[in-house]
Amino acid sequence: MLLDSLKYFSWYNEPNNVRFVENGMQIDTKPQSDFWQNSFHNIKKDDGHFFYCEKNGDFSVIAQWSFDNMIASDQCGLMLRIDERNWMKVSILSPDMRNIQIGAVVTSNGNSDWSSHFLDSLPKEIWFKAIRQNNDYGAFYSLDGVSFHQVRMFTLLPSNNTIKVGAYACSPQNRSFTCVLNNFS
């Protein structure tokens, strides 16, 4: 990661610990942290960790993550955010560590939905990509950083030219999760 480019980034809910290691920025999440609004679980959580910059107009962004101590519901991925009630996150996660998933959550007007794509096994690293074209968005993942697979196409309302774009991590269970943001471009 280019340290100079990080000066344009801010934290929304700073994690327990952040440090720079040989291959990137290591993040230790706070236990019981998450992003979710109302639907199904009837809870509002907005205390996950989001490292972001603000973007205008069309863009394409890629985040590369690595991890090795993931347990059920731990997450690291990419987030696009207008406000607490309107955002998208795409990440790797597993509700039970038997079914590894790429999950995409779009929260609109304070209600989250969830779509998922199952993986054969838990990778050691993963890439996520998000694009914006006009007011339409796409979310993708890759296991090799070259071939990206579409997870979701969506719209975020209210339409706003400026949007927060960045990497996110959280651990809804009662323990911390350590992950490394290897690259963000």
mmCIF file of C-alpha atoms in Angstrom:
data_model
loop_
_atom_site.group_PDB
_atom_site.id
_atom_site.type_symbol
_atom_site.label_atom_id
_atom_site.label_comp_id
_atom_site.label_asym_id
_atom_site.label_seq_id
_atom_site.Cartn_x
_atom_site.Cartn_y
_atom_site.Cartn_z
ATOM 1 C CA MET A 1 0.000 0.000 0.000
ATOM 2 C CA LEU A 2 1.227 3.466 -0.749
ATOM 3 C CA LEU A 3 1.320 5.299 2.557
ATOM 4 C CA ASP A 4 1.047 8.669 0.813
ATOM 5 C CA SER A 5 -2.397 7.771 -0.572
ATOM 6 C CA LEU A 6 -3.683 6.915 2.927
ATOM 7 C CA LYS A 7 -3.705 10.561 3.973
ATOM 8 C CA TYR A 8 -7.037 10.918 2.143
ATOM 9 C CA PHE A 9 -8.655 8.159 4.234
ATOM 10 C CA SER A 10 -10.589 8.327 7.503
ATOM 11 C CA TRP A 11 -11.951 5.774 9.959
ATOM 12 C CA TYR A 12 -15.622 5.329 10.717
ATOM 13 C CA ASN A 13 -15.520 3.339 13.984
ATOM 14 C CA GLU A 14 -11.805 2.807 14.505
ATOM 15 C CA PRO A 15 -10.877 -0.819 15.314
ATOM 16 C CA ASN A 16 -9.159 -2.151 18.445
ATOM 17 C CA ASN A 17 -5.748 -2.006 16.818
ATOM 18 C CA VAL A 18 -4.310 -0.978 13.449
ATOM 19 C CA ARG A 19 -0.671 -1.433 12.521
ATOM 20 C CA PHE A 20 1.368 -1.623 9.376
ATOM 21 C CA VAL A 21 3.001 -4.976 8.711
ATOM 22 C CA GLU A 22 5.167 -6.209 5.858
ATOM 23 C CA ASN A 23 2.258 -6.955 3.516
ATOM 24 C CA GLY A 24 -0.239 -4.226 4.454
ATOM 25 C CA MET A 25 -2.422 -2.769 7.175
ATOM 26 C CA GLN A 26 -3.345 -5.280 9.897
ATOM 27 C CA ILE A 27 -6.688 -4.687 11.604
ATOM 28 C CA ASP A 28 -7.911 -6.214 14.867
ATOM 29 C CA THR A 29 -11.670 -5.760 15.021
ATOM 30 C CA LYS A 30 -13.712 -5.057 18.122
ATOM 31 C CA PRO A 31 -15.862 -7.984 19.275
ATOM 32 C CA GLN A 32 -19.597 -7.794 18.510
ATOM 33 C CA SER A 33 -19.097 -5.234 15.723
ATOM 34 C CA ASP A 34 -21.197 -5.303 12.540
ATOM 35 C CA PHE A 35 -23.105 -3.362 9.897
ATOM 36 C CA TRP A 36 -26.775 -4.386 9.616
ATOM 37 C CA GLN A 37 -30.146 -2.615 9.675
ATOM 38 C CA ASN A 38 -33.480 -4.119 10.784
ATOM 39 C CA SER A 39 -34.316 -6.882 8.306
ATOM 40 C CA PHE A 40 -34.657 -10.482 9.516
ATOM 41 C CA HIS A 41 -32.615 -10.062 12.711
ATOM 42 C CA ASN A 42 -34.548 -6.938 13.768
ATOM 43 C CA ILE A 43 -31.342 -5.280 14.971
ATOM 44 C CA LYS A 44 -29.516 -2.097 14.083
ATOM 45 C CA LYS A 45 -25.724 -2.381 14.089
ATOM 46 C CA ASP A 46 -23.516 0.375 12.737
ATOM 47 C CA ASP A 47 -20.308 -0.203 14.675
ATOM 48 C CA GLY A 48 -18.180 -2.182 12.203
ATOM 49 C CA HIS A 49 -14.872 -0.668 11.049
ATOM 50 C CA PHE A 50 -14.789 1.288 7.782
ATOM 51 C CA PHE A 51 -11.604 2.819 6.332
ATOM 52 C CA TYR A 52 -12.746 5.160 3.562
ATOM 53 C CA CYS A 53 -12.209 8.100 1.279
ATOM 54 C CA GLU A 54 -14.833 10.135 -0.545
ATOM 55 C CA LYS A 55 -15.295 9.740 -4.291
ATOM 56 C CA ASN A 56 -17.298 11.666 -6.871
ATOM 57 C CA GLY A 57 -18.474 10.421 -10.242
ATOM 58 C CA ASP A 58 -17.691 7.048 -11.759
ATOM 59 C CA PHE A 59 -15.022 4.840 -10.214
ATOM 60 C CA SER A 60 -13.626 1.346 -9.865
ATOM 61 C CA VAL A 61 -12.043 0.241 -6.584
ATOM 62 C CA ILE A 62 -10.296 -2.980 -5.563
ATOM 63 C CA ALA A 63 -9.416 -4.210 -2.064
ATOM 64 C CA GLN A 64 -7.244 -7.255 -1.390
ATOM 65 C CA TRP A 65 -7.531 -8.996 1.986
ATOM 66 C CA SER A 66 -5.721 -11.847 3.724
ATOM 67 C CA PHE A 67 -6.600 -13.590 6.986
ATOM 68 C CA ASP A 68 -6.068 -16.871 8.791
ATOM 69 C CA ASN A 69 -8.054 -16.858 12.029
ATOM 70 C CA MET A 70 -11.599 -16.403 10.729
ATOM 71 C CA ILE A 71 -14.497 -17.827 12.750
ATOM 72 C CA ALA A 72 -18.250 -17.781 12.121
ATOM 73 C CA SER A 73 -19.593 -14.405 10.957
ATOM 74 C CA ASP A 74 -16.190 -12.626 10.747
ATOM 75 C CA GLN A 75 -16.077 -10.331 7.731
ATOM 76 C CA CYS A 76 -13.628 -8.290 5.682
ATOM 77 C CA GLY A 77 -14.441 -6.690 2.368
ATOM 78 C CA LEU A 78 -15.471 -3.525 0.586
ATOM 79 C CA MET A 79 -18.104 -0.940 1.502
ATOM 80 C CA LEU A 80 -19.833 1.922 -0.286
ATOM 81 C CA ARG A 81 -21.724 4.262 2.016
ATOM 82 C CA ILE A 82 -23.985 7.289 1.740
ATOM 83 C CA ASP A 83 -25.120 7.252 5.379
ATOM 84 C CA GLU A 84 -26.212 4.848 8.153
ATOM 85 C CA ARG A 85 -29.425 3.972 6.291
ATOM 86 C CA ASN A 86 -27.993 3.605 2.747
ATOM 87 C CA TRP A 87 -24.915 1.508 2.001
ATOM 88 C CA MET A 88 -23.524 -1.698 0.466
ATOM 89 C CA LYS A 89 -20.975 -4.179 1.762
ATOM 90 C CA VAL A 90 -19.478 -7.188 -0.007
ATOM 91 C CA SER A 91 -17.261 -9.598 1.907
ATOM 92 C CA ILE A 92 -16.249 -13.108 2.713
ATOM 93 C CA LEU A 93 -18.079 -14.641 5.652
ATOM 94 C CA SER A 94 -19.442 -17.872 7.020
ATOM 95 C CA PRO A 95 -22.347 -18.132 9.429
ATOM 96 C CA ASP A 96 -21.159 -21.588 10.562
ATOM 97 C CA MET A 97 -17.643 -22.132 9.064
ATOM 98 C CA ARG A 98 -19.011 -25.029 6.994
ATOM 99 C CA ASN A 99 -20.598 -22.851 4.328
ATOM 100 C CA ILE A 100 -18.094 -20.246 3.146
ATOM 101 C CA GLN A 101 -19.823 -17.391 1.349
ATOM 102 C CA ILE A 102 -19.320 -14.186 -0.518
ATOM 103 C CA GLY A 103 -22.065 -12.047 0.953
ATOM 104 C CA ALA A 104 -23.438 -8.817 -0.437
ATOM 105 C CA VAL A 105 -25.693 -6.623 1.673
ATOM 106 C CA VAL A 106 -27.489 -3.606 0.259
ATOM 107 C CA THR A 107 -29.138 -1.387 2.841
ATOM 108 C CA SER A 108 -31.754 0.979 1.511
ATOM 109 C CA ASN A 109 -33.798 3.367 3.632
ATOM 110 C CA GLY A 110 -32.648 1.596 6.806
ATOM 111 C CA ASN A 111 -33.405 -1.996 5.751
ATOM 112 C CA SER A 112 -30.679 -4.508 4.893
ATOM 113 C CA ASP A 113 -30.986 -7.420 2.503
ATOM 114 C CA TRP A 114 -28.462 -10.197 1.966
ATOM 115 C CA SER A 115 -27.486 -12.239 -1.060
ATOM 116 C CA SER A 116 -24.736 -14.844 -1.098
ATOM 117 C CA HIS A 117 -22.552 -16.957 -3.340
ATOM 118 C CA PHE A 118 -21.012 -20.125 -1.894
ATOM 119 C CA LEU A 119 -17.311 -21.010 -2.196
ATOM 120 C CA ASP A 120 -15.839 -24.517 -2.077
ATOM 121 C CA SER A 121 -13.345 -23.637 0.662
ATOM 122 C CA LEU A 122 -12.005 -20.751 2.727
ATOM 123 C CA PRO A 123 -9.256 -18.950 0.770
ATOM 124 C CA LYS A 124 -6.246 -17.356 2.473
ATOM 125 C CA GLU A 125 -6.694 -14.151 0.456
ATOM 126 C CA ILE A 126 -9.442 -12.551 -1.607
ATOM 127 C CA TRP A 127 -10.049 -9.484 -3.770
ATOM 128 C CA PHE A 128 -13.226 -7.402 -3.931
ATOM 129 C CA LYS A 129 -14.105 -4.852 -6.574
ATOM 130 C CA ALA A 130 -16.863 -2.259 -6.733
ATOM 131 C CA ILE A 131 -17.718 -0.027 -9.667
ATOM 132 C CA ARG A 132 -19.925 3.001 -10.105
ATOM 133 C CA GLN A 133 -21.326 4.043 -13.476
ATOM 134 C CA ASN A 134 -23.699 6.993 -13.192
ATOM 135 C CA ASN A 135 -25.845 5.939 -10.228
ATOM 136 C CA ASP A 136 -25.556 2.210 -10.850
ATOM 137 C CA TYR A 137 -23.141 0.005 -8.928
ATOM 138 C CA GLY A 138 -21.611 -3.452 -9.205
ATOM 139 C CA ALA A 139 -19.894 -5.695 -6.668
ATOM 140 C CA PHE A 140 -17.420 -8.441 -7.619
ATOM 141 C CA TYR A 141 -14.947 -10.879 -6.019
ATOM 142 C CA SER A 142 -11.835 -12.726 -7.191
ATOM 143 C CA LEU A 143 -9.748 -15.548 -5.773
ATOM 144 C CA ASP A 144 -6.697 -14.672 -7.891
ATOM 145 C CA GLY A 145 -6.890 -10.884 -8.372
ATOM 146 C CA VAL A 146 -7.332 -11.330 -12.137
ATOM 147 C CA SER A 147 -10.668 -12.999 -12.868
ATOM 148 C CA PHE A 148 -13.549 -11.170 -11.124
ATOM 149 C CA HIS A 149 -17.030 -12.643 -10.674
ATOM 150 C CA GLN A 150 -20.146 -10.515 -10.354
ATOM 151 C CA VAL A 151 -21.933 -10.786 -7.018
ATOM 152 C CA ARG A 152 -24.462 -7.992 -7.297
ATOM 153 C CA MET A 153 -25.717 -5.094 -9.395
ATOM 154 C CA PHE A 154 -27.652 -2.437 -7.441
ATOM 155 C CA THR A 155 -28.613 1.197 -6.935
ATOM 156 C CA LEU A 156 -27.978 3.259 -3.832
ATOM 157 C CA LEU A 157 -30.504 5.927 -2.962
ATOM 158 C CA PRO A 158 -30.688 8.757 -2.321
ATOM 159 C CA SER A 159 -28.654 9.467 -5.409
ATOM 160 C CA ASN A 160 -25.618 11.408 -4.324
ATOM 161 C CA ASN A 161 -22.545 12.293 -6.344
ATOM 162 C CA THR A 162 -20.238 12.014 -3.316
ATOM 163 C CA ILE A 163 -20.004 8.578 -1.718
ATOM 164 C CA LYS A 164 -17.732 7.049 0.905
ATOM 165 C CA VAL A 165 -15.691 4.183 -0.582
ATOM 166 C CA GLY A 166 -13.406 1.864 1.334
ATOM 167 C CA ALA A 167 -12.473 -1.316 3.120
ATOM 168 C CA TYR A 168 -14.432 -2.679 6.050
ATOM 169 C CA ALA A 169 -14.077 -5.397 8.668
ATOM 170 C CA CYS A 170 -16.144 -6.590 11.609
ATOM 171 C CA SER A 171 -16.646 -9.507 13.965
ATOM 172 C CA PRO A 172 -20.258 -9.959 15.139
ATOM 173 C CA GLN A 173 -19.297 -12.721 17.579
ATOM 174 C CA ASN A 174 -17.768 -12.164 20.999
ATOM 175 C CA ARG A 175 -14.124 -12.082 19.897
ATOM 176 C CA SER A 176 -11.754 -10.011 17.779
ATOM 177 C CA PHE A 177 -10.851 -10.879 14.163
ATOM 178 C CA THR A 178 -7.439 -10.119 12.664
ATOM 179 C CA CYS A 179 -7.226 -9.422 8.940
ATOM 180 C CA VAL A 180 -4.772 -7.630 6.649
ATOM 181 C CA LEU A 181 -5.694 -5.129 3.974
ATOM 182 C CA ASN A 182 -2.907 -5.963 1.515
ATOM 183 C CA ASN A 183 -3.844 -3.518 -1.209
ATOM 184 C CA PHE A 184 -6.440 -0.866 -1.966
ATOM 185 C CA SER A 185 -6.598 0.851 -5.331
#
